[in-house]
Amino acid sequence: MQIPSFPGLQRLRHYQPAWLRGDVLAGSTVAAYLVPQCMAYAELAGLAPITGLWAILPPMLLYVLIGSSPQLSVGPESTTAVMTAAAIGPIAAGDPGTYAALASLLALTVGLVCCIGAVTRLGFLADLLSKPILVGYMAGVAVIMITSQIGKISGVSFKSESLLGQMGELMAQRSEIHLPTLLLASGTLLFLFWVQRRFPTVPGPLLAVLLATTIVAVWHLDHAGVAVIGMIPAGLPSFSLPQGVAPEKLKYLVSTAVGIALVGYSDNVLTARSFAARGGYRIDANQELLALGVVNVGNGLLQGFPVSSSGSRTAIGESLGSRSQLFSLVAFAVVLLVLLFLRPLLALFPKAALGAIVIYAAMRLIDIPEFQRLRRFRKSEFGLALITLFGVLVTDILVGVGLAVAFSVVDLFARLVRPQDAVMGVVPKLAGLHDVSDWEGASSYPGLVLYRYDAPLCFANAEDFRCRALEAVAREKAPVEWFVLNAEAIVEIDITAVDVLQDLHQELTDLGIAFGMARVKQDLYNQLHRAGIVELVGAAWFFPTLPAAVASFLGRRGGLDPQ
């Protein structure tokens, strides 16, 4: 019996005993990693640290059933946490109860947006965020994350929310920096980098927080002004519908939820695809959108906040042998044990250490080698990354989402409007026909222009195509007799481009130049036939290959008709 709606459950039904050891080890280690990490992300989102643990539970159970990746770790992560803070902070009026209710409502709204997107098959929208945009966006998010933790690691309260403003306040209030807090945070951060460098598979955040908690307990630093989490509410999250939200706030949350959903889903599907490529399996992008929607709805109903996937936790699980979502069930059981029996230990967690964990995670999001690779590859892609980075910092993170999508679309549109083109010719000692501008000694056939335009023809580039085709004719030294359009890159055409083709045909005819087309795909040929272009040009002027067009040109007898 097939269960198409629950691919995770289908995989568990075919579970292989050989996977058990790796899944149990991966689940235990991931749980040790995510407990302090998710508590830190809850604080980053502006919520009580315990909310981070509550927000782990629904995603782990629900993704096991609905997700298409056997290795993805879903739950609280840095990007959606900082976007949650940016969205809710301005409208919560500093009331913790209102803040928590809005966070749950935002998670519910994000979930519904994703579910609607999955039903309407909008999973392709994640492709609007190109690699340069994601690199710049994540670097901007990282800077915002670091900014938000300066107060926690220094013990100084700030009024400003910007990086420059907080740095100015920090310099003005440097005498108020709480030295034990700063030393504890600095030591935690250095320890995290040391563990990552020397022992990459060890749960560094857990060890760091346990060490920091031990230091606080032994030297009673909580009595010396070092802030700790404090007493944690007993029990597990309860089912609750968010209430008492004004209509104008709800409208605002819906608009912000779309941005969070887009970024969260992009992160989710990109992470899942990268591990699928390494593991030799495939994921269903639209199923991932549905899964992300369901887990956020679950969080919204159980006092959580918006979540996505964690690349770092997924990588840890993979390195320890995770083969199925059983590793998430193991991690779920460990988190339950922590919530039920280890709450007194969690109460002594120093907030400075959690701030250091956030900074550690943020610094790993700034991918300097990727910026360098973009710069080497193409300056325009590097520029897009920088524009997105500064757009996120100068505006705010939700506007940055819109900028990221807009820049991606503009970049795509620019490539469509001004694509590459070429005049094809022969290269000495090299078989085939090639772009004559790419090879020294290359030449076109005298009297024949084989012209290639590397994009579909549409309203956006039709006039550019006409002008560049005529320029190619004008550049030829010998009088041009034939113009043959190489249509290998033209997969479709719209009515605006049909009119431009007709105009080009007429202009070339007025110049005494015959017009033909080569390598026309059947779908394009059918479109041209319906538009009347085949009848206008003549079926004999459509050549299956470029060599066929060249042979016909060279074999012509006394006239312009093809042979």
Coordinates of C-alpha atoms in Angstrom, one line a residue:
M1 CA 0.0 0.0 0.0
Q2 CA 1.4 3.4 -1.1
I3 CA 1.2 6.4 1.2
P4 CA 2.0 9.3 -1.2
S5 CA 1.0 12.1 1.2
F6 CA 3.5 10.8 3.9
P7 CA 6.8 10.1 2.2
G8 CA 8.6 10.1 5.6
L9 CA 6.3 7.4 6.9
Q10 CA 6.7 5.4 3.7
R11 CA 10.5 5.4 4.2
L12 CA 10.2 4.3 7.9
R13 CA 7.9 1.4 6.8
H14 CA 10.9 0.2 4.8
Y15 CA 13.4 0.8 7.5
Q16 CA 16.6 -1.3 7.4
P17 CA 18.2 -2.5 10.7
A18 CA 21.6 -1.5 9.5
W19 CA 20.6 2.1 9.8
L20 CA 19.7 1.9 13.5
R21 CA 23.2 2.6 15.0
G22 CA 23.8 5.6 12.9
D23 CA 20.4 7.1 13.4
V24 CA 20.5 6.7 17.2
L25 CA 24.0 8.2 17.4
A26 CA 23.1 11.0 15.1
G27 CA 19.8 11.7 17.0
S28 CA 21.5 11.8 20.4
T29 CA 24.3 14.1 19.2
V30 CA 22.0 16.4 17.3
A31 CA 19.8 16.8 20.5
A32 CA 22.9 17.7 22.5
Y33 CA 23.7 20.3 19.9
L34 CA 20.2 21.8 19.5
V35 CA 19.2 22.2 23.1
P36 CA 21.5 25.2 23.8
Q37 CA 21.3 26.3 20.2
C38 CA 17.5 26.6 20.1
M39 CA 17.3 28.2 23.5
A40 CA 19.7 30.9 22.1
Y41 CA 17.6 31.2 18.9
A42 CA 14.5 31.8 21.1
E43 CA 16.3 34.7 22.8
L44 CA 17.3 35.9 19.4
A45 CA 13.7 35.9 18.4
G46 CA 12.8 37.9 21.5
L47 CA 11.2 35.1 23.4
A48 CA 11.9 33.1 26.6
P49 CA 14.6 30.5 26.1
I50 CA 12.2 27.7 27.0
T51 CA 10.2 28.6 23.9
G52 CA 13.1 27.4 21.8
L53 CA 12.8 23.9 23.2
W54 CA 9.0 23.9 22.8
A55 CA 9.5 25.0 19.2
I56 CA 11.6 21.9 18.6
L57 CA 8.9 19.3 19.4
P58 CA 6.1 19.8 16.7
P59 CA 8.6 20.1 13.8
M60 CA 10.4 16.9 14.7
L61 CA 7.3 14.8 14.8
L62 CA 5.5 16.4 11.9
Y63 CA 8.4 16.5 9.5
V64 CA 9.1 12.8 10.1
L65 CA 5.7 12.1 8.5
I66 CA 5.5 14.7 5.8
G67 CA 9.0 15.7 4.8
S68 CA 10.7 14.2 1.7
S69 CA 14.3 14.3 3.1
P70 CA 15.5 11.5 5.3
Q71 CA 18.3 13.6 6.7
L72 CA 17.0 17.2 7.1
S73 CA 16.9 18.6 10.7
V74 CA 13.9 20.9 11.0
G75 CA 13.3 23.4 13.9
P76 CA 14.4 26.8 15.2
E77 CA 17.2 28.4 13.3
S78 CA 18.9 31.7 13.0
T79 CA 17.3 33.3 10.0
T80 CA 13.7 32.9 10.9
A81 CA 14.5 33.8 14.5
V82 CA 15.9 37.2 13.6
M83 CA 13.2 37.8 11.1
T84 CA 10.6 37.0 13.8
A85 CA 12.2 39.6 16.1
A86 CA 12.3 42.2 13.3
A87 CA 8.6 41.5 12.5
I88 CA 7.2 41.5 16.0
G89 CA 9.4 43.9 17.9
P90 CA 7.8 47.1 16.5
I91 CA 4.2 46.0 17.3
A92 CA 4.5 44.1 20.6
A93 CA 4.9 47.3 22.7
G94 CA 7.4 45.5 25.0
D95 CA 4.7 43.2 26.5
P96 CA 6.1 39.6 26.8
G97 CA 2.6 38.1 26.7
T98 CA 1.7 40.0 23.5
Y99 CA 5.1 39.2 22.0
A100 CA 4.6 35.4 22.6
A101 CA 1.1 35.5 21.2
L102 CA 2.2 37.4 18.1
A103 CA 5.1 34.9 17.6
S104 CA 2.7 32.0 17.7
L105 CA 0.3 33.8 15.3
L106 CA 3.2 34.6 13.0
A107 CA 4.2 30.9 12.9
L108 CA 0.6 29.9 12.2
T109 CA 0.4 32.5 9.4
V110 CA 3.8 31.4 7.9
G111 CA 2.5 27.8 8.0
L112 CA -0.7 28.7 6.2
V113 CA 1.1 30.7 3.5
C114 CA 3.4 27.7 2.9
C115 CA 0.4 25.2 2.8
I116 CA -1.4 27.5 0.3
G117 CA 1.8 27.7 -1.8
A118 CA 2.1 23.9 -1.8
V119 CA -1.5 23.4 -2.8
T120 CA -1.1 25.9 -5.7
R121 CA 2.3 24.3 -6.7
L122 CA 4.4 27.4 -6.0
G123 CA 7.5 25.5 -4.9
F124 CA 9.4 26.9 -7.8
L125 CA 9.4 30.4 -6.2
A126 CA 12.4 29.5 -4.1
D127 CA 14.4 29.6 -7.4
L128 CA 13.9 33.4 -7.4
L129 CA 16.6 33.7 -4.8
S130 CA 19.8 33.2 -6.8
K131 CA 23.1 32.2 -5.2
P132 CA 24.6 35.7 -5.1
I133 CA 21.4 37.0 -3.5
L134 CA 21.4 34.3 -0.8
V135 CA 25.1 34.8 0.0
G136 CA 24.6 38.6 0.5
Y137 CA 21.4 38.1 2.3
M138 CA 22.8 35.6 4.8
A139 CA 25.8 37.9 5.4
G140 CA 23.4 40.7 6.2
V141 CA 21.3 38.5 8.5
A142 CA 24.6 37.5 10.3
V143 CA 25.5 41.1 11.0
I144 CA 22.0 41.8 12.4
M145 CA 22.4 38.6 14.6
I146 CA 25.7 39.8 15.9
T147 CA 24.3 43.3 16.6
S148 CA 21.4 41.9 18.6
Q149 CA 23.8 40.1 21.0
I150 CA 26.2 42.9 21.9
G151 CA 24.1 43.8 24.9
K152 CA 24.0 40.3 26.2
I153 CA 27.7 39.7 26.0
S154 CA 28.7 43.1 27.4
G155 CA 26.0 43.5 30.1
V156 CA 25.2 47.0 28.8
S157 CA 21.6 48.1 27.9
F158 CA 21.3 49.9 24.6
K159 CA 18.5 52.2 23.2
S160 CA 19.7 52.0 19.6
E161 CA 18.9 48.9 17.5
S162 CA 21.5 49.6 14.7
L163 CA 25.0 48.3 14.7
L164 CA 26.6 51.7 14.4
G165 CA 24.3 53.1 17.1
Q166 CA 25.0 50.3 19.5
M167 CA 28.8 50.6 19.0
G168 CA 28.5 54.3 19.7
E169 CA 26.6 53.6 22.9
L170 CA 29.1 50.9 23.9
M171 CA 32.0 53.3 23.5
A172 CA 30.1 56.0 25.5
Q173 CA 29.2 53.5 28.2
R174 CA 32.4 51.5 28.2
S175 CA 32.8 52.1 31.9
E176 CA 29.5 50.2 32.5
I177 CA 30.7 47.0 30.7
H178 CA 30.2 44.1 33.0
L179 CA 33.6 42.5 32.9
P180 CA 32.6 39.0 34.2
T181 CA 29.8 38.8 31.6
L182 CA 32.2 39.9 28.8
L183 CA 34.9 37.5 29.8
L184 CA 32.4 34.6 30.0
A185 CA 31.0 35.4 26.6
S186 CA 34.5 35.8 25.1
G187 CA 35.7 32.5 26.6
T188 CA 32.6 30.7 25.3
L189 CA 33.1 32.1 21.8
L190 CA 36.8 31.1 21.7
F191 CA 35.9 27.7 23.1
L192 CA 33.3 27.1 20.3
F193 CA 35.8 28.0 17.5
W194 CA 38.5 25.8 19.1
V195 CA 36.1 22.8 19.4
Q196 CA 34.9 23.3 15.8
R197 CA 38.5 23.4 14.5
R198 CA 39.8 20.4 16.5
F199 CA 36.7 18.2 17.0
P200 CA 34.1 19.1 14.3
T201 CA 31.7 16.3 15.2
V202 CA 31.5 17.1 18.9
P203 CA 28.4 19.1 20.1
G204 CA 30.4 22.3 20.8
P205 CA 27.5 24.5 21.9
L206 CA 26.4 21.9 24.5
L207 CA 29.9 21.6 25.9
A208 CA 30.3 25.4 25.9
V209 CA 27.1 26.0 27.8
L210 CA 27.8 23.2 30.3
L211 CA 31.2 24.6 30.9
A212 CA 29.9 28.2 31.3
T213 CA 27.1 27.0 33.6
T214 CA 29.6 25.2 35.8
I215 CA 31.7 28.3 36.0
V216 CA 28.6 30.3 37.0
A217 CA 27.6 27.8 39.6
V218 CA 31.1 27.3 41.1
W219 CA 32.0 31.0 41.4
H220 CA 28.3 32.1 42.0
L221 CA 28.6 34.6 39.1
D222 CA 24.8 34.9 39.0
H223 CA 25.1 36.8 42.3
A224 CA 27.8 38.9 40.8
G225 CA 25.6 40.3 38.0
V226 CA 26.0 37.7 35.3
A227 CA 22.5 37.2 33.9
V228 CA 21.1 33.6 33.8
I229 CA 18.0 32.1 32.3
G230 CA 16.3 31.6 35.6
M231 CA 13.5 29.2 36.6
I232 CA 11.9 27.5 33.6
P233 CA 8.2 26.8 33.5
A234 CA 7.3 23.1 34.3
G235 CA 5.7 20.9 31.7
L236 CA 5.3 20.9 27.9
P237 CA 3.6 23.4 25.6
S238 CA -0.1 23.3 25.5
F239 CA -2.5 23.7 22.6
S240 CA -3.5 27.4 22.2
L241 CA -5.1 29.5 19.5
P242 CA -3.6 33.0 19.3
Q243 CA -6.2 35.6 20.4
G244 CA -6.7 39.3 20.8
V245 CA -4.8 40.5 17.7
A246 CA -6.1 43.7 16.1
P247 CA -7.0 43.5 12.4
E248 CA -4.3 46.0 11.4
K249 CA -1.6 43.9 13.2
L250 CA -3.0 40.8 11.5
K251 CA -2.7 42.4 8.1
Y252 CA 0.9 43.4 8.9
L253 CA 1.7 39.8 10.1
V254 CA 0.4 38.3 6.8
S255 CA 2.6 40.5 4.7
T256 CA 5.7 39.7 6.9
A257 CA 4.8 36.0 6.9
V258 CA 5.1 35.9 3.1
G259 CA 8.7 37.1 3.4
I260 CA 9.6 34.7 6.2
A261 CA 8.0 31.8 4.3
L262 CA 10.0 32.6 1.1
V263 CA 13.3 32.8 3.0
G264 CA 12.5 29.9 5.2
Y265 CA 11.5 27.7 2.3
S266 CA 14.5 28.7 0.3
D267 CA 16.8 27.7 3.1
N268 CA 14.8 24.5 3.6
V269 CA 14.8 23.3 0.0
L270 CA 18.4 24.4 -0.7
T271 CA 19.7 22.5 2.3
A272 CA 17.6 19.4 1.5
R273 CA 18.8 19.5 -2.1
S274 CA 22.5 19.8 -1.2
F275 CA 22.3 16.7 1.2
A276 CA 20.2 14.8 -1.3
A277 CA 22.9 15.3 -4.0
R278 CA 25.5 14.0 -1.5
G279 CA 23.4 11.0 -0.4
G280 CA 22.3 9.9 -3.9
Y281 CA 18.5 10.5 -3.4
R282 CA 16.0 13.1 -4.5
I283 CA 13.6 15.4 -2.6
D284 CA 10.3 16.8 -3.7
A285 CA 10.4 20.6 -3.6
N286 CA 6.7 21.1 -3.4
Q287 CA 6.4 18.4 -0.7
E288 CA 9.1 20.3 1.3
L289 CA 6.9 23.5 1.0
L290 CA 4.0 21.5 2.4
A291 CA 6.1 20.1 5.2
L292 CA 7.4 23.5 6.2
G293 CA 3.8 24.7 6.3
V294 CA 2.6 21.9 8.5
V295 CA 5.4 22.2 11.0
N296 CA 4.9 26.0 11.3
V297 CA 1.1 25.5 11.8
G298 CA 2.0 23.0 14.5
N299 CA 4.3 25.5 16.2
G300 CA 1.7 28.2 15.9
L301 CA -0.8 26.0 17.8
L302 CA 1.7 25.0 20.5
Q303 CA 3.2 28.3 21.6
G304 CA 6.2 28.3 19.2
F305 CA 7.5 30.6 16.6
P306 CA 8.5 30.3 12.9
V307 CA 11.0 27.7 12.1
S308 CA 12.9 26.2 9.1
S309 CA 15.8 23.8 8.7
S310 CA 19.2 23.8 10.2
G311 CA 22.2 23.1 7.9
S312 CA 24.6 22.7 10.8
R313 CA 22.4 20.1 12.6
T314 CA 21.7 18.3 9.3
A315 CA 25.5 18.1 8.7
I316 CA 26.2 16.8 12.1
G317 CA 23.5 14.1 11.7
E318 CA 24.9 13.1 8.3
S319 CA 28.5 12.9 9.6
L320 CA 27.4 10.5 12.3
G321 CA 25.5 8.2 9.9
S322 CA 21.8 9.4 9.9
R323 CA 19.9 7.5 7.2
S324 CA 16.3 8.2 8.1
Q325 CA 14.1 10.5 10.1
L326 CA 14.4 8.1 13.0
F327 CA 17.3 10.3 14.1
S328 CA 14.7 13.1 14.6
L329 CA 12.6 10.9 16.8
V330 CA 15.6 10.0 18.9
A331 CA 16.4 13.7 19.3
F332 CA 12.8 14.4 20.1
A333 CA 12.9 11.8 23.0
V334 CA 16.1 13.4 24.3
V335 CA 14.6 16.9 24.3
L336 CA 11.6 15.5 26.2
L337 CA 13.9 14.1 28.9
V338 CA 15.6 17.5 29.2
L339 CA 12.3 19.3 29.6
L340 CA 10.9 16.9 32.1
F341 CA 14.0 16.2 34.3
L342 CA 16.8 18.7 33.6
R343 CA 15.0 22.0 34.1
P344 CA 17.0 23.0 37.2
L345 CA 20.3 22.7 35.2
L346 CA 18.9 24.8 32.4
A347 CA 17.9 27.5 34.8
L348 CA 21.6 28.3 35.4
F349 CA 22.5 28.7 31.8
P350 CA 24.2 32.2 31.4
K351 CA 22.6 34.4 28.8
A352 CA 26.1 35.6 27.8
A353 CA 26.9 32.0 26.7
L354 CA 23.7 31.9 24.7
G355 CA 24.7 35.2 23.1
A356 CA 28.1 33.8 22.2
I357 CA 26.4 30.8 20.5
V358 CA 24.3 33.1 18.4
I359 CA 27.4 35.1 17.4
Y360 CA 29.3 31.9 16.6
A361 CA 26.4 30.8 14.4
A362 CA 26.2 34.2 12.7
M363 CA 29.9 34.3 11.9
R364 CA 29.7 31.0 10.1
L365 CA 26.9 32.5 7.9
I366 CA 29.3 35.1 6.5
D367 CA 30.8 33.1 3.6
I368 CA 33.9 35.1 2.6
P369 CA 35.3 32.4 0.2
E370 CA 31.9 32.5 -1.6
F371 CA 32.1 36.3 -2.0
Q372 CA 35.6 35.8 -3.4
R373 CA 34.4 33.1 -5.8
L374 CA 31.6 35.4 -7.0
R375 CA 34.1 38.2 -7.6
R376 CA 36.3 35.9 -9.7
F377 CA 33.4 34.5 -11.6
R378 CA 31.5 37.7 -12.6
K379 CA 31.6 41.2 -11.2
S380 CA 27.9 41.6 -11.6
E381 CA 27.1 38.6 -9.4
F382 CA 29.5 39.9 -6.8
G383 CA 27.8 43.3 -7.0
L384 CA 24.4 41.7 -6.5
A385 CA 25.6 40.0 -3.3
L386 CA 27.0 43.3 -2.0
I387 CA 23.8 45.2 -2.9
T388 CA 21.7 42.6 -1.1
L389 CA 24.0 42.7 2.0
F390 CA 23.8 46.5 2.3
G391 CA 20.1 46.5 1.4
V392 CA 19.4 44.2 4.4
L393 CA 21.5 46.4 6.7
V394 CA 20.3 49.8 5.6
T395 CA 16.6 49.0 5.4
D396 CA 15.4 46.1 7.6
I397 CA 15.5 42.4 7.2
L398 CA 11.9 42.1 5.8
V399 CA 12.5 44.8 3.2
G400 CA 15.7 43.0 2.5
V401 CA 13.7 39.9 1.5
G402 CA 11.8 42.0 -1.1
L403 CA 15.1 43.5 -2.3
A404 CA 16.6 40.0 -2.6
V405 CA 13.7 38.8 -4.8
A406 CA 13.6 42.0 -6.8
F407 CA 17.4 41.9 -7.5
S408 CA 17.1 38.2 -8.5
V409 CA 14.4 39.0 -11.0
V410 CA 16.2 42.0 -12.3
D411 CA 19.3 40.0 -12.8
L412 CA 17.4 37.3 -14.7
F413 CA 15.5 39.9 -16.8
A414 CA 18.8 41.6 -17.7
R415 CA 20.2 38.4 -19.0
L416 CA 17.1 37.8 -21.0
V417 CA 17.0 41.3 -22.4
R418 CA 20.7 41.5 -23.4
P419 CA 21.8 38.0 -24.0
Q420 CA 25.0 36.8 -25.9
D421 CA 24.9 36.6 -29.7
A422 CA 27.3 35.4 -32.3
V423 CA 28.1 35.2 -36.0
M424 CA 29.1 31.6 -36.7
G425 CA 32.0 30.7 -38.9
V426 CA 34.9 28.3 -39.4
V427 CA 38.1 28.0 -37.4
P428 CA 41.2 26.5 -38.9
K429 CA 41.9 22.9 -37.8
L430 CA 38.8 22.8 -35.7
A431 CA 35.7 20.9 -36.7
G432 CA 32.2 22.5 -36.7
L433 CA 31.0 26.1 -36.7
H434 CA 31.9 28.5 -33.9
D435 CA 31.5 32.1 -32.8
V436 CA 34.1 33.9 -35.0
S437 CA 34.8 36.5 -32.2
D438 CA 36.0 33.7 -29.9
W439 CA 38.8 32.3 -32.1
E440 CA 41.8 33.9 -33.7
G441 CA 41.9 33.3 -37.4
A442 CA 38.1 32.4 -37.5
S443 CA 36.1 33.7 -40.4
S444 CA 32.5 33.7 -41.6
Y445 CA 31.5 32.5 -45.1
P446 CA 31.6 35.4 -47.5
G447 CA 28.1 36.4 -48.3
L448 CA 26.5 34.3 -45.5
V449 CA 25.7 35.5 -42.0
L450 CA 25.0 32.6 -39.7
Y451 CA 23.6 34.5 -36.7
R452 CA 22.9 33.0 -33.2
Y453 CA 20.8 34.8 -30.5
D454 CA 21.1 33.1 -27.1
A455 CA 17.7 33.6 -25.6
P456 CA 14.0 33.0 -26.3
L457 CA 12.5 35.8 -28.3
C458 CA 9.9 37.9 -26.5
F459 CA 8.6 41.5 -26.0
A460 CA 11.6 42.3 -23.7
N461 CA 14.4 41.6 -26.2
A462 CA 12.7 41.5 -29.6
E463 CA 13.9 45.0 -30.6
D464 CA 17.4 44.3 -29.3
F465 CA 17.5 41.1 -31.4
R466 CA 16.5 43.1 -34.6
C467 CA 19.1 45.8 -34.0
R468 CA 21.9 43.4 -33.3
A469 CA 21.0 41.1 -36.2
L470 CA 21.2 44.1 -38.6
E471 CA 24.5 45.2 -36.9
A472 CA 25.9 41.8 -37.6
V473 CA 25.0 42.2 -41.3
A474 CA 26.5 45.7 -41.4
R475 CA 29.8 44.5 -40.0
E476 CA 30.4 41.9 -42.8
K477 CA 33.1 43.0 -45.2
A478 CA 31.7 41.1 -48.2
P479 CA 28.2 41.9 -49.5
V480 CA 25.7 39.7 -47.7
E481 CA 23.5 37.5 -49.7
W482 CA 21.9 35.2 -47.1
F483 CA 21.1 35.7 -43.4
V484 CA 20.4 32.5 -41.5
L485 CA 19.1 32.7 -37.9
N486 CA 20.5 29.8 -35.8
A487 CA 17.5 29.2 -33.5
E488 CA 19.1 26.5 -31.2
A489 CA 18.6 28.8 -28.2
I490 CA 15.2 30.1 -29.2
V491 CA 12.8 27.7 -27.5
E492 CA 9.7 29.9 -27.8
I493 CA 8.5 33.2 -29.3
D494 CA 5.7 35.6 -28.4
I495 CA 3.5 37.8 -30.7
T496 CA 5.7 40.9 -30.3
A497 CA 8.8 38.9 -31.5
V498 CA 6.7 37.5 -34.4
D499 CA 6.1 41.1 -35.6
V500 CA 9.8 41.9 -35.2
L501 CA 10.8 38.8 -37.2
Q502 CA 8.4 40.0 -40.0
D503 CA 10.0 43.5 -39.9
L504 CA 13.5 41.9 -40.0
H505 CA 12.5 39.8 -42.9
Q506 CA 11.2 42.8 -44.8
E507 CA 14.3 44.9 -44.0
L508 CA 16.6 42.2 -45.2
T509 CA 14.5 41.6 -48.3
D510 CA 14.7 45.4 -49.1
L511 CA 18.5 45.0 -48.9
G512 CA 18.5 42.1 -51.3
I513 CA 19.3 39.6 -48.6
A514 CA 17.5 36.3 -48.3
F515 CA 16.3 35.2 -44.8
G516 CA 16.4 31.7 -43.5
M517 CA 16.3 29.8 -40.2
A518 CA 18.2 26.7 -39.0
R519 CA 17.9 24.3 -36.0
V520 CA 14.3 25.2 -35.4
K521 CA 12.7 22.9 -32.8
Q522 CA 9.4 21.4 -33.6
D523 CA 7.5 23.4 -31.0
L524 CA 9.0 26.7 -32.2
Y525 CA 8.3 25.7 -35.9
N526 CA 4.6 25.1 -35.0
Q527 CA 4.4 28.5 -33.3
L528 CA 6.0 30.1 -36.4
H529 CA 3.6 28.2 -38.7
R530 CA 0.6 29.5 -36.7
A531 CA 2.0 33.0 -36.8
G532 CA 2.4 32.9 -40.6
I533 CA 6.2 33.2 -40.5
V534 CA 6.8 29.8 -42.3
E535 CA 4.5 30.9 -45.1
L536 CA 6.2 34.3 -45.3
V537 CA 9.8 32.9 -45.3
G538 CA 9.1 29.7 -47.2
A539 CA 9.4 26.2 -45.9
A540 CA 12.5 25.6 -48.1
W541 CA 14.4 28.3 -46.0
F542 CA 14.1 26.2 -42.8
F543 CA 17.3 24.1 -42.5
P544 CA 17.6 21.2 -40.0
T545 CA 21.3 21.9 -39.3
L546 CA 23.8 24.6 -39.8
P547 CA 25.9 22.4 -42.2
A548 CA 22.8 21.9 -44.2
A549 CA 22.3 25.7 -44.5
V550 CA 26.0 26.2 -45.4
A551 CA 25.8 23.4 -48.0
S552 CA 22.7 25.0 -49.5
F553 CA 24.3 28.4 -49.6
L554 CA 27.5 27.1 -51.3
G555 CA 25.5 25.0 -53.8
R556 CA 23.2 27.8 -54.9
R557 CA 23.0 28.4 -58.6
G558 CA 22.7 31.9 -59.9
G559 CA 20.0 33.0 -57.5
L560 CA 19.0 33.3 -53.9
D561 CA 16.9 30.1 -53.7
P562 CA 18.3 27.4 -51.4
Q563 CA 19.4 24.1 -53.1

